[in-house]
Each structure stands twice: as C-alpha cells, then as structure tokens.
Coordinates of C-alpha atoms and ligand atoms in Angstrom, one line a residue:
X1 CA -51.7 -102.7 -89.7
X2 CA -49.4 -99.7 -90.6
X3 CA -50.3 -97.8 -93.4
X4 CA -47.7 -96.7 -95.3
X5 CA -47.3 -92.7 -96.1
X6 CA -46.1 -92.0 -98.9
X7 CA -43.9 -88.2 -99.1
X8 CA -43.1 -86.8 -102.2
X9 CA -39.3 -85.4 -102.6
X10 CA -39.9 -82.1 -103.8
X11 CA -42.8 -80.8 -101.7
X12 CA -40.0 -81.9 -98.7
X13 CA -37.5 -80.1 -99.9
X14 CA -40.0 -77.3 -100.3
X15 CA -41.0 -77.1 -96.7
X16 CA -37.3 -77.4 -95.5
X17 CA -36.1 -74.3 -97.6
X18 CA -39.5 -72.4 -96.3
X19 CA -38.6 -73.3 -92.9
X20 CA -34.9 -71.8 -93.2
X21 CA -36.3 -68.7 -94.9
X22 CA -38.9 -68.3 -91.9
X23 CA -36.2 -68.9 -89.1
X24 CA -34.3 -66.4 -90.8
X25 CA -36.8 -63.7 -90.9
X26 CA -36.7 -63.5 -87.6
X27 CA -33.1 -63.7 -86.5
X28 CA -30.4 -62.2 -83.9
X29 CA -28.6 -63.5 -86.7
X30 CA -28.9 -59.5 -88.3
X31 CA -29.9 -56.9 -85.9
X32 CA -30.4 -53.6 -87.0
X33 CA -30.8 -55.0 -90.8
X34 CA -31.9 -52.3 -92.5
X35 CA -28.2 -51.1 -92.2
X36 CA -25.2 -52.3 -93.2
X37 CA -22.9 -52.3 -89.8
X38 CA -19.7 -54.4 -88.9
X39 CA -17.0 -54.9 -86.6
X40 CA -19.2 -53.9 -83.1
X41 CA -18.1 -52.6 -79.6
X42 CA -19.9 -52.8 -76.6
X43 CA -20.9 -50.5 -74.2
X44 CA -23.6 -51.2 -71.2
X45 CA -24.3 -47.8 -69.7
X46 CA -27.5 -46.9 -67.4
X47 CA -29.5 -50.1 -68.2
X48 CA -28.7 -50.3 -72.0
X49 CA -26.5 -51.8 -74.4
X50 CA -25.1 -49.6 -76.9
X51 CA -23.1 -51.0 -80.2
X52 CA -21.2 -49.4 -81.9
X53 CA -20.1 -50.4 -85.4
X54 CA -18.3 -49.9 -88.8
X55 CA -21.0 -48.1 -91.0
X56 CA -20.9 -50.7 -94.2
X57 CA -23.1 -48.3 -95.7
X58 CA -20.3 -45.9 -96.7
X59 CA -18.8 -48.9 -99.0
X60 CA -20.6 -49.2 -102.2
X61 CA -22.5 -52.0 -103.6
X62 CA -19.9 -53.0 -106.0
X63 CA -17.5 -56.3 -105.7
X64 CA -14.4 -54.4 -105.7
X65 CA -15.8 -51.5 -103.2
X66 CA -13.0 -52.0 -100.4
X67 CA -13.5 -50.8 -96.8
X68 CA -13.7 -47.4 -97.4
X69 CA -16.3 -46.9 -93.8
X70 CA -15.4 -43.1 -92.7
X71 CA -18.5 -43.3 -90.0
X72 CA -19.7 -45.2 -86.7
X73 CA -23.2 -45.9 -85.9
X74 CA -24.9 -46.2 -82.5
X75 CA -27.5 -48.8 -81.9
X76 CA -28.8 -49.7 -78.0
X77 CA -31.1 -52.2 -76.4
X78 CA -32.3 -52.3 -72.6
X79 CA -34.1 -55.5 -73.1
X80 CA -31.7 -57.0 -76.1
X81 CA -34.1 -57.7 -78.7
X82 CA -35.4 -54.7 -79.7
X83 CA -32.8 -52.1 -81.0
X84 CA -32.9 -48.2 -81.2
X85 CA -31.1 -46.5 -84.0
X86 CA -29.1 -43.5 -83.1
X87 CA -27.5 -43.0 -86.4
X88 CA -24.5 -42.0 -86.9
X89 CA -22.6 -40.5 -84.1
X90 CA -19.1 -40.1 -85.1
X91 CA -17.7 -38.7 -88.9
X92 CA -14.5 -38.2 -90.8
X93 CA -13.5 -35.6 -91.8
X94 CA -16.5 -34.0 -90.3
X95 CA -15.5 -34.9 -86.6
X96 CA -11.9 -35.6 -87.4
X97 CA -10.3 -33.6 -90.0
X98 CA -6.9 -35.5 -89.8
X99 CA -8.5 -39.3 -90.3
X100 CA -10.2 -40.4 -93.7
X101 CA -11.5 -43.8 -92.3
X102 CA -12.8 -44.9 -88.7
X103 CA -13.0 -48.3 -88.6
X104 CA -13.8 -51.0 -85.9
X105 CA -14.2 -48.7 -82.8
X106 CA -14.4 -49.5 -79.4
X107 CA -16.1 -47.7 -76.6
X108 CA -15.7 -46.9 -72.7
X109 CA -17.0 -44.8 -70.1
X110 CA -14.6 -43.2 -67.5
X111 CA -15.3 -39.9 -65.6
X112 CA -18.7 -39.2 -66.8
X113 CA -17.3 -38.8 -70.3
X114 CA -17.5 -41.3 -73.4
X115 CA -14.2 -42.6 -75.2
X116 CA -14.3 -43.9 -78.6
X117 CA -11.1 -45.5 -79.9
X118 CA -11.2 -46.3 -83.9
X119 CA -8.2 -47.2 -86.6
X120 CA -7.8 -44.8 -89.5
X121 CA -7.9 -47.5 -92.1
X122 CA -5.0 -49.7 -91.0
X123 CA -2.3 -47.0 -90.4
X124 CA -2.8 -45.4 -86.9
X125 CA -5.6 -44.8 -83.6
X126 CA -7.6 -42.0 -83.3
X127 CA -9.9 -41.2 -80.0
X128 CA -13.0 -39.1 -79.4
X129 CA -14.7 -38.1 -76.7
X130 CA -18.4 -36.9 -76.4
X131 CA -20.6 -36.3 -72.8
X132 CA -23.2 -39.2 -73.8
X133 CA -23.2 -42.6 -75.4
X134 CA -24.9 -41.6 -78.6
X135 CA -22.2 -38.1 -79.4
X136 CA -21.8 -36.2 -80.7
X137 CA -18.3 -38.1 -80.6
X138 CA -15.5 -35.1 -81.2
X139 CA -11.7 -35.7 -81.8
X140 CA -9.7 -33.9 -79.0
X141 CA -6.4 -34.6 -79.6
X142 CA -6.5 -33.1 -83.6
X143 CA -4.0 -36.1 -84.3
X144 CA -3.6 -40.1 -83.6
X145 CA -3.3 -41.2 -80.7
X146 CA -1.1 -44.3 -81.7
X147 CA 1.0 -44.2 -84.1
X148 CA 4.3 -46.1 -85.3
X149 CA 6.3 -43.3 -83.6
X150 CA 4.7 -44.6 -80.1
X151 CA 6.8 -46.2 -78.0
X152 CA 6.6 -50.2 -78.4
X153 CA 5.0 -50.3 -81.4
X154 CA 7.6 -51.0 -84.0
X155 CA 9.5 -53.3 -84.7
X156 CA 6.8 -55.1 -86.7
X157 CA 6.3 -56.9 -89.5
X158 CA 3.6 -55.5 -92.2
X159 CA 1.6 -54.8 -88.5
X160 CA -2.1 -53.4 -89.1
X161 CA -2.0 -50.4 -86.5
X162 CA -5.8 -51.0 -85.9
X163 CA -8.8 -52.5 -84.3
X164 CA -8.0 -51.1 -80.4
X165 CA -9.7 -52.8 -77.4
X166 CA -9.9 -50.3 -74.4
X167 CA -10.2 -51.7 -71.4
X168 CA -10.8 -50.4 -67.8
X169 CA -9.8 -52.8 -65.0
X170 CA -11.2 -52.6 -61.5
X171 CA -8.2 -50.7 -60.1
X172 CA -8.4 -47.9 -62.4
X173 CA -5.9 -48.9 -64.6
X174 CA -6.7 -48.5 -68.7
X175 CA -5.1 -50.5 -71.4
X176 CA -5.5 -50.0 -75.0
X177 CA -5.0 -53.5 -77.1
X178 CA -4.7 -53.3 -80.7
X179 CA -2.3 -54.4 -83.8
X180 CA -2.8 -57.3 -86.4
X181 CA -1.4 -59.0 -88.8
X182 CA 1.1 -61.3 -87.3
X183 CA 1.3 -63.6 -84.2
X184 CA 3.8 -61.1 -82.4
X185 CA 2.2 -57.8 -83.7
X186 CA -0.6 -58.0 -80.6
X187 CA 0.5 -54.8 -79.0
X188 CA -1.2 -53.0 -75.3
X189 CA -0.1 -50.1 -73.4
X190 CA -1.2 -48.5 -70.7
X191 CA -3.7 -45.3 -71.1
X192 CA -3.6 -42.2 -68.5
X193 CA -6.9 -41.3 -66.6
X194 CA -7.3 -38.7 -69.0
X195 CA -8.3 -41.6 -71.4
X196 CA -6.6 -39.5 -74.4
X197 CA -2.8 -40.1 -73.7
X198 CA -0.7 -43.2 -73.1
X199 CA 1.9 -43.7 -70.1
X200 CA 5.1 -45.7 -71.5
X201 CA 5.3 -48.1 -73.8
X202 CA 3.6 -50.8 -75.7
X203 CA 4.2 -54.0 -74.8
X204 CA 3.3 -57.4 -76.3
X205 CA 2.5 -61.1 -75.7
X206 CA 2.4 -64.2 -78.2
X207 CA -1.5 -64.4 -79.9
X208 CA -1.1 -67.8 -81.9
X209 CA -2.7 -67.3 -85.4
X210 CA -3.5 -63.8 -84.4
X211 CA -5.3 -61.9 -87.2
X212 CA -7.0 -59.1 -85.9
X213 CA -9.9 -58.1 -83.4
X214 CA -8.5 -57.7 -79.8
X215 CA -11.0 -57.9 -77.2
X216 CA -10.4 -58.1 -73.4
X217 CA -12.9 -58.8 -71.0
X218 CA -12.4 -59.9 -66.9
X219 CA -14.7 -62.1 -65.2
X220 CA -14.1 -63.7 -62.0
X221 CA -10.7 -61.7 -61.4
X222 CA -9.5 -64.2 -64.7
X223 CA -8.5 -61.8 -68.2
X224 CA -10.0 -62.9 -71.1
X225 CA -8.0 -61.9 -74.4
X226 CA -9.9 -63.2 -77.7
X227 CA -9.2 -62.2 -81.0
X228 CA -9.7 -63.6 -84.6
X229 CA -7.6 -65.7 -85.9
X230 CA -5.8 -65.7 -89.4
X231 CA -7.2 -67.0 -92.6
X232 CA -5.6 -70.3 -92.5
X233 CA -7.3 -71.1 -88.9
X234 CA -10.4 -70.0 -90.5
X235 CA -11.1 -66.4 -88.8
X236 CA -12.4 -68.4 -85.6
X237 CA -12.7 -66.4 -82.4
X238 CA -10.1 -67.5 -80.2
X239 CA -9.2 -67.0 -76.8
X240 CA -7.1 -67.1 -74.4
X241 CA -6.9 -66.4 -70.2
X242 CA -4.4 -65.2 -67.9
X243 CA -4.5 -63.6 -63.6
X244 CA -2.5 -60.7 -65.7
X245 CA -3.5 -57.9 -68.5
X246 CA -0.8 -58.4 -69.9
X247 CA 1.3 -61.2 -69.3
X248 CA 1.3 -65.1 -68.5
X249 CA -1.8 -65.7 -71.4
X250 CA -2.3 -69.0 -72.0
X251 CA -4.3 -70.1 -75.3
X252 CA -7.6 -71.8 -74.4
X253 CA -9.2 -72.5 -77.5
X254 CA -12.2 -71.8 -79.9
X255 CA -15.1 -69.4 -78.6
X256 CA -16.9 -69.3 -82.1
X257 CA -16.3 -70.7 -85.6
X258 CA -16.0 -69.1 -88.6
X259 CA -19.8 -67.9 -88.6
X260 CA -22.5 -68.9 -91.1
X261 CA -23.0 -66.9 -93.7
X262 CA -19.5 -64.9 -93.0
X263 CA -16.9 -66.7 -95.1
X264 CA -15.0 -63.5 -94.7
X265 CA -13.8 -61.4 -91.7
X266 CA -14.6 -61.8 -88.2
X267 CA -14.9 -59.4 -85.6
X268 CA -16.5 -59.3 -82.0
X269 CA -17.7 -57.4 -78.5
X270 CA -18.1 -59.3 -75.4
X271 CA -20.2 -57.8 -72.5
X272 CA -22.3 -58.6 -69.5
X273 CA -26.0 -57.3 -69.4
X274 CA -28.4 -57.9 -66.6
X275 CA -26.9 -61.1 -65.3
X276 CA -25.9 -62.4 -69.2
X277 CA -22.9 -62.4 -71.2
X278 CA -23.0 -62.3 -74.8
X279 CA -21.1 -62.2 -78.1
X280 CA -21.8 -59.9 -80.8
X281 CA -20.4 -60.4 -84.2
X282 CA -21.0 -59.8 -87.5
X283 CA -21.7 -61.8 -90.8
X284 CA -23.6 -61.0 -94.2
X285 CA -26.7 -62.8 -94.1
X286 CA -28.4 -59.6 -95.3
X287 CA -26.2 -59.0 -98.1
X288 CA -26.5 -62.6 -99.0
X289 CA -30.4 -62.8 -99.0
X290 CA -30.2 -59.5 -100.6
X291 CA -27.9 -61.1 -103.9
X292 CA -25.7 -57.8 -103.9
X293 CA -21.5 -59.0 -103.1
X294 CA -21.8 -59.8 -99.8
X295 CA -17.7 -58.3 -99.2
X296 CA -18.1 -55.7 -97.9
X297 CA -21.6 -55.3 -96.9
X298 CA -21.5 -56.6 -93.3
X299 CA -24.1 -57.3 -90.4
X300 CA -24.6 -57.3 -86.7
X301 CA -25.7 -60.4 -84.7
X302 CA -25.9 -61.4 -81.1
X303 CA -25.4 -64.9 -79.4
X304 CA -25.9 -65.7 -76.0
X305 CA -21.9 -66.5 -73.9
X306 CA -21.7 -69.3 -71.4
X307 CA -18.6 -70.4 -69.3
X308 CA -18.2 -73.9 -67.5
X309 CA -17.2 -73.3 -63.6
X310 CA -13.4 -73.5 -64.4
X311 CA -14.2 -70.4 -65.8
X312 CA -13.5 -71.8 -69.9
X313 CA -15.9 -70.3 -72.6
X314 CA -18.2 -72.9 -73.3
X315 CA -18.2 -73.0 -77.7
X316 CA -20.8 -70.9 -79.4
X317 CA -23.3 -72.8 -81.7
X318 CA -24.4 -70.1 -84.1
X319 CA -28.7 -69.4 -84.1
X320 CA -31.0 -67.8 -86.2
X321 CA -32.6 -66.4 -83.4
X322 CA -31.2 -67.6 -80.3
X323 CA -31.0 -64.7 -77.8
X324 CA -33.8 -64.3 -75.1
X325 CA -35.9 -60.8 -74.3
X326 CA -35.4 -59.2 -71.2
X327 CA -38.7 -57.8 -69.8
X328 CA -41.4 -56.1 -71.9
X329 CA -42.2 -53.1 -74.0
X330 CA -44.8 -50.7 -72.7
X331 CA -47.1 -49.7 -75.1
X332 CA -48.6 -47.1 -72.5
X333 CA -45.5 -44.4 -73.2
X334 CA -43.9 -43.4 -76.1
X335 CA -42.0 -45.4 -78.1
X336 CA -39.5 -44.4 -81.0
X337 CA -40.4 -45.7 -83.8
X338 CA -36.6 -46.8 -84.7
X339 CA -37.0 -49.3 -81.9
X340 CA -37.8 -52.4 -83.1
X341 CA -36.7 -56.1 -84.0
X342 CA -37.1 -56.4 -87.3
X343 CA -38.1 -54.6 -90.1
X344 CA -38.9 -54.4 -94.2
X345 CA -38.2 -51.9 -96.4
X346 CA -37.3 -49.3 -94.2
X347 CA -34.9 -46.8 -93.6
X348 CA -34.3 -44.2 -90.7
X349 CA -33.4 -40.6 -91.1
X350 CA -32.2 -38.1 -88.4
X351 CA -35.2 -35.4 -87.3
X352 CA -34.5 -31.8 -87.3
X353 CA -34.9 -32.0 -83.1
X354 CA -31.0 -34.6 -83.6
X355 CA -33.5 -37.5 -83.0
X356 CA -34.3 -40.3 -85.3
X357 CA -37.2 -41.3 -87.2
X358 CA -38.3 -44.3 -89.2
X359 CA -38.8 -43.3 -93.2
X360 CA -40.0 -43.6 -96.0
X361 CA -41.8 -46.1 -95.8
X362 CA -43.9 -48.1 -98.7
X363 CA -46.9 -50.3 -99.1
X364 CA -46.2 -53.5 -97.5
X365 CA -43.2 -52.0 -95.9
X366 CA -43.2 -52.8 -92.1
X367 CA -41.5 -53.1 -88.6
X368 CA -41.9 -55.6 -85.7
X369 CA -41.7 -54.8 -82.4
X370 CA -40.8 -57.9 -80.0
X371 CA -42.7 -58.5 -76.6
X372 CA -45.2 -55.5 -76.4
X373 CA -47.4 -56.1 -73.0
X374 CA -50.5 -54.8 -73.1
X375 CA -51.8 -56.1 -69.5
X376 CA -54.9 -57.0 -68.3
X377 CA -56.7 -53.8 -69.4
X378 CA -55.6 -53.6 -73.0
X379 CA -55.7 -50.3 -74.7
X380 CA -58.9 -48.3 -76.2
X381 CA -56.4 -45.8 -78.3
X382 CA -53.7 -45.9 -80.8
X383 CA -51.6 -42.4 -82.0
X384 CA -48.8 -42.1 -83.6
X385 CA -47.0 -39.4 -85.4
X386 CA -46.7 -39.8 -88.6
X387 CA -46.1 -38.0 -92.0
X388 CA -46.8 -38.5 -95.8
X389 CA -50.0 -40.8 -95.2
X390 CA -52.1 -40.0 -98.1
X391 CA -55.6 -40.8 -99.0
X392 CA -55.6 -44.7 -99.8
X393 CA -52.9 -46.0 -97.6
X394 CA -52.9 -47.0 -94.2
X395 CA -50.5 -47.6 -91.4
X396 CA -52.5 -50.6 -89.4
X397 CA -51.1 -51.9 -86.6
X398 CA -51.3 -55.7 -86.0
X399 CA -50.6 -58.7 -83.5
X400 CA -49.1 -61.9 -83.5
X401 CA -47.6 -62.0 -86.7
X402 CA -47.4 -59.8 -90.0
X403 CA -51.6 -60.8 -91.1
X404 CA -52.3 -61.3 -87.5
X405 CA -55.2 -59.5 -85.7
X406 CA -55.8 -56.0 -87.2
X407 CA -55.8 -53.9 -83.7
X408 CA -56.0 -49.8 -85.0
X409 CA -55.2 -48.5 -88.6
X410 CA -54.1 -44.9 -89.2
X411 CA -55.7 -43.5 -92.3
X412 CA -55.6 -40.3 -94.1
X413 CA -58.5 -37.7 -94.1
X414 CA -56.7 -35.9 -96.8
X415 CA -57.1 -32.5 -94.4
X416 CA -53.7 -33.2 -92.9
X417 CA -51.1 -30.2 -93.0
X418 CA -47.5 -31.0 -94.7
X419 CA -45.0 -32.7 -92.1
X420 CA -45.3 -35.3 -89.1
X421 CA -48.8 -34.8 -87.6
X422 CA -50.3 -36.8 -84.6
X423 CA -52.9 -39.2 -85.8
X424 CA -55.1 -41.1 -83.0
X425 CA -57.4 -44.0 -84.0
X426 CA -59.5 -46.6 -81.7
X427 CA -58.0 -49.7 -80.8
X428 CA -59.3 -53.2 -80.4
X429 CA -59.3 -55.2 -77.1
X430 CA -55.8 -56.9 -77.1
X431 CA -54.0 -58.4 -73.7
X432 CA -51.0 -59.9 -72.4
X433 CA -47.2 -59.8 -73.9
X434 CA -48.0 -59.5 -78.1
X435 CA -45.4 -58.9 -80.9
X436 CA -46.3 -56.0 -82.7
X437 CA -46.3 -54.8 -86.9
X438 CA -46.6 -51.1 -88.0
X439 CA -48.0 -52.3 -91.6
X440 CA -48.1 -50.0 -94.7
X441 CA -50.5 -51.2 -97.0
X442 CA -52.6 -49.0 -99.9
X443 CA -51.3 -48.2 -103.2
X444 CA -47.8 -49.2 -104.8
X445 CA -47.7 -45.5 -106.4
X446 CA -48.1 -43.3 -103.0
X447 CA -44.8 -41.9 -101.9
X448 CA -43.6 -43.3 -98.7
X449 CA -44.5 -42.0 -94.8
X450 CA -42.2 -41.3 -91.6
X451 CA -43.3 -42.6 -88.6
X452 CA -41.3 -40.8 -85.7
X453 CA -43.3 -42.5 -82.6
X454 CA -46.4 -44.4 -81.5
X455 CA -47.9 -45.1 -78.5
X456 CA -51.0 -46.7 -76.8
X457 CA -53.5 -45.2 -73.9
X458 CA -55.1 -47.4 -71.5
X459 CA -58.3 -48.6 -71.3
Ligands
FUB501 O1 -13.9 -53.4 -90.9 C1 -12.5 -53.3 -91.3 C2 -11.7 -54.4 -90.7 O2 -12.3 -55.7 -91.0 C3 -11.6 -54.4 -89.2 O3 -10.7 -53.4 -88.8 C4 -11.2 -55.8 -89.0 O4 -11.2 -56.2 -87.7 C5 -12.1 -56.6 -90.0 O5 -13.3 -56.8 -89.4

C-alpha cells in the first residue's frame, strides 16, 4: 500500500527560492562581482583570457545616473573560472585628454604591441596602445581615430559612432566594425599595420534590426558578424555568416536571447580558449540582488559557444553557473589574492609596486577560490601577506564550502608592525582538487584587512 505524503505549500516554495539563491551564489552568471563592469572584449594572449570592460563603477547609484564610464578595467583567467583583477588600465582624461568617456572597448594584439579601440560616448573612436595586456593603455594619436569626417561614415541617420570591433584576419588584413543605431548604420574599414590609422573608406552591409555591438569572429575560414539587435527584437544577439569580411552576409539567426536578469542592453565578446569557444556578456544580476537601479550598474558573465557541423551557432541557454574549469590552481606558489571565483564584501585596491591587492576586508567578508589541488601530499603550512589583522579577528582558511573544514587561521599577535606583513600558520592534512575560502571572522567593530597574496608549502 502507498502511503500518501503529504507537502506543505509554503515550505516548497521555500526550498525552491533557497535553491535559486544558492545557484546564484555561485554563478558565471557575474564574474568579477564585486565590480560593476559591462560591455566586454576579449583578448586570449600567452595562455590567458583577458576582458576588458566598461567600468559601471564610474556611474552613480542613482536611477537617472546615465552612462557616464570614463575607464576600462582588465580582468584575465588561464583556467576560466577564477579571475584576476588588474584594475583599471585605461583613463580619461588621464590617458586621453581629448575623450571624456571610453566606453565598450575592444582589444587586439599585433606586432607585440596591445590595441585598445573604445567610443567617446556615442560621438567618435579613440585607440590606445600599451606594450602589455594589462597598460598602461596610452592614446597615441592625441585625437579620434574615427570620426564623421572619415571617409564612409556619413551619410547616416542619427548613427551612434561607437562600439568598434577590431579584427585581425589570417592574411594580415585589419578591419575596424563599429556604428549603431539603424539597420544601414553598420559601418567597417580597413585598418593599416600600424593599427592606429585607416586605409580608405568605410564601407557597409545590411545588419537587420541592428542596434549596436559589432563583433566578428572567423572559424573554419566562415566570418561570423553578431551584433545586438534593436529594442523591438528584444536586444537578442544575432548573427550572421559570410566567405567575406565584408560582403555577401547572410542573417542566420538568434545566438542568445535577451539574457535573464538584463531587460536592458546587450553586449558581447566571442573567443576561443584552449579548444572552447565562449560568449561573454553582461546582465545586472548583481545590481538586482543588490536592490540599487539595476540601469546602469552592469555585470560580466560567461557561457560556454557550440556550433552544429554546418558551422551554425547552436542557441545559448543562459546558466547560473554553466562554464567548466580548465585545470587546477596550485596552492604550492603564490597566488594573488584578487584571483578568485567569487567573493563577499570585498573590494580590491591597486598596491604601491602597480599590483593589486584584495581590501578591506570585514568579519564574515570572504573570497572563494575554485579548484585548488593540493595532491597527494597535502600541505603542512599556510602564509599569506596580509595587513590590518588585529587582535580578535582571524583570516581562516577553509575547504569545501564557506563552514567547511577549518585547514589554517591567520591570527594577530598584536606585535605586528603597520602595513602588509607575512603571517605563516600550520595547516591541516587536506588532499586532492578542494575549493577554497579566505574567511574573515572576529569582531564587527575591527577595521578591515588587505590580503595581497597566499600560498601553501608542501608537506
Ligand atoms: O555601455 C554603453 C553602451 O551600452 C555600449 O556602447 C552599448 O553597446 C551598450 O552596451
């Protein structure tokens, strides 16, 4: 005989919302949260992926802030899970006296040199150049690069001169895409090896429902051109393909809805890393689970890109946390602490060396490391450099999950000097591939501790 279970409503209801609050603390849906970043460009250089993105954190908190973002910040990943902050690498008018805005950038690497393309609000393209990935970025030319003067550019009607794609084919041949606004306001031209000057004039091909956000990617020897659309086809990501830069495309179809969460403006980077393609984007799940006007307080996100063998873009489903790790961390050398997956309560600040550290952090504050292997051996040490731990708070360090296994705890012997100092502690036996938490716990009233790096030694 069946016995029959009876579930109460509102316990259910309970456990569903838990269980969408739990997926979500642990999401590709916002990487890098403790920032505010938008619009990202990809660029795989020397076994990382670097993104580079509209810094939301210039626009204020309010409704009606607009997009008033006059930076670009650097994040990069080598095993696309864990991301390092670089800060910001690129200013106006610090960097570029003539531009008050840089907005949705995009990134190559040609001649051993960097290229960073970005619109001055909507009203012309800038580029600077810097000798590595994370800058400094500085402006060479002292004036746009684009502008409506350029040849090609105009006619247009009410075109947004923004949001350039640079692309390098295999042949050597550059192309800047950019323009928005309007199904015939799509513009490319070609760029000279020099990277900072254009050879002839703009051209243009048909985007239907074209918005903004040009991106070009090849695969196969077939050109991929995807873009958002407009409002009234819902911001999707759409693409199209063609056997030419920049003629013959043909419209293919949808490669991502209007993502969760988003309801606004929709941007993306394509790229292939380590035998994957993916799809970064941005949304405002952060801003939304934060309760502050979610406008113009973006956030990054990753999905995994898959094509059918005719070479079409199979349709994204949107994840909480749907993108795979690539190898491990080593816990054996030293680790920044602005690595990491994901984080609460934290903040990172640049160090007076130009590196970055994680700061300010306060009790209960934390970050999460994904995929840390420890080996067979596991460690017998933990150190980290640290400042600001005072007498009553600890940085512990634990496995598995948030109240998971307590492996070392850094505490204060109240003897420490001013500054970041290196604090070394024993560790517990711990093994195989772990996720890891740098925990702050003590008292609510202590002011908040830096942690520049840890590491691990062997057992
Ligand atoms: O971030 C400002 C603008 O919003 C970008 O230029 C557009 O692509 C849209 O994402």
């Amino acid at each position: 005989m069946k016995k029959r279970i009876k579930i109460s409503f509102i316990p259910c209801i309970l456990f569903v919302f838990l269980l969408i609050l739990t997926k979500h603390a642990q999401a590709d849906d916002h990487i890098a949260g403790h920032r505010h970043l938008a619009d990202p460009a990809t660029l795989v250089y020397n076994g990382r992926v670097y993104l580079y993105a509209s810094n939301d954190d210039d626009n204020s908190d309010d409704k009606d802030s607009g997009y008033r973002m006059k930076s670009i910040v650097c994040i990069s990943s080598s095993d696309m899970k864990n991301w390092t902050d670089h800060g910001v690498v690129f200013e106006a008018p610090r960097d570029v006296t003539w531009a008050a805005r840089t907005w949705a950038p995009s990134v190559i690497a040609r001649n051993g040199k960097i290229y960073l393309y970005f619109g001055n609000g909507g009203s012309g393209i800038g580029v600077a150049t810097a000798s590595s990935p994370i800058g400094p970025f500085k402006d060479p030319l002292g004036k746009k690069l684009i502008d409506n003067e350029t040849p090609g550019v105009q006619p247009a009607k009410n075109m947004w001169l923004f949001d350039p794609m640079a692309f390098l084919d295999d042949d050597g041949q550059a192309y800047l895409y950019f323009g928005g606004n309007g199904e015939d306001n799509m513009r490319v031209i070609k760029l000279n090896e020099d990277m900072i000057s254009v050879n002839g004039r703009a051209s243009s091909f048909h985007v239907p429902a074209f918005f903004e956000a040009s991106w070009m990617h090849k695969r196969n020897g077939k050109y991929y051109f995807s873009y958002s659309s407009n409002p009234k086809a819902e911001m999707r990501i759409d693409y199209m393909m063609s056997k030419n830069p920049t003629t013959g495309f043909v419209y293919k179809g949808i490669i991502g809805a209007q993502p969760p969460h988003n309801n606004n403006n929709n941007h993306h980077g394509i790229f292939e890393f380590k035998g994957k393609w993916y799809h970064a984007y941005h949304n405002r799940v952060v801003a939304i689970k934060k309760g502050i006007p979610p406008v113009y307080k973006r956030n990054l996100a990753i999905e995994e890109l898959n094509y059918q063998p005719d070479g079409s873009i199979v349709q994204i489903t949107y994840t909480a946390n749907g993108v795979t790790q690539i190898g491990a961390v080593n816990p054996y050398q030293r680790n920044e602490a602005e690595t990491l997956q994901d984080q609460d309560g934290i903040m990172t600040k640049n160090t007076a060396d130009g590196g970055m550290l994680v700061s300010d952090m306060k009790n209960n504050n934390w970050i999460k490391i994904q995929g840390v292997d420890f080996g067979k051996r596991g460690p017998k040490r933990f150190s980290a450099q640290v400042s600001g731990l005072s007498p009553g708070t600890i940085l512990e360090v634990r496995a598995g999950s948030l109240d998971g296994k307590q492996i070392a705890k850094l505490v204060s012997t109240g003897k420490q000097a001013a500054g970041l100092q290196l604090y070394t502690a024993k560790a517990e036996p711990i093994k195989e591939k772990q996720d890891l938490y740098l925990v702050v716990s003590g008292d609510d009233t202590a002011k908040g501790i830096d942690i520049d790096w840890w590491r691990f030694q062997q057992r």
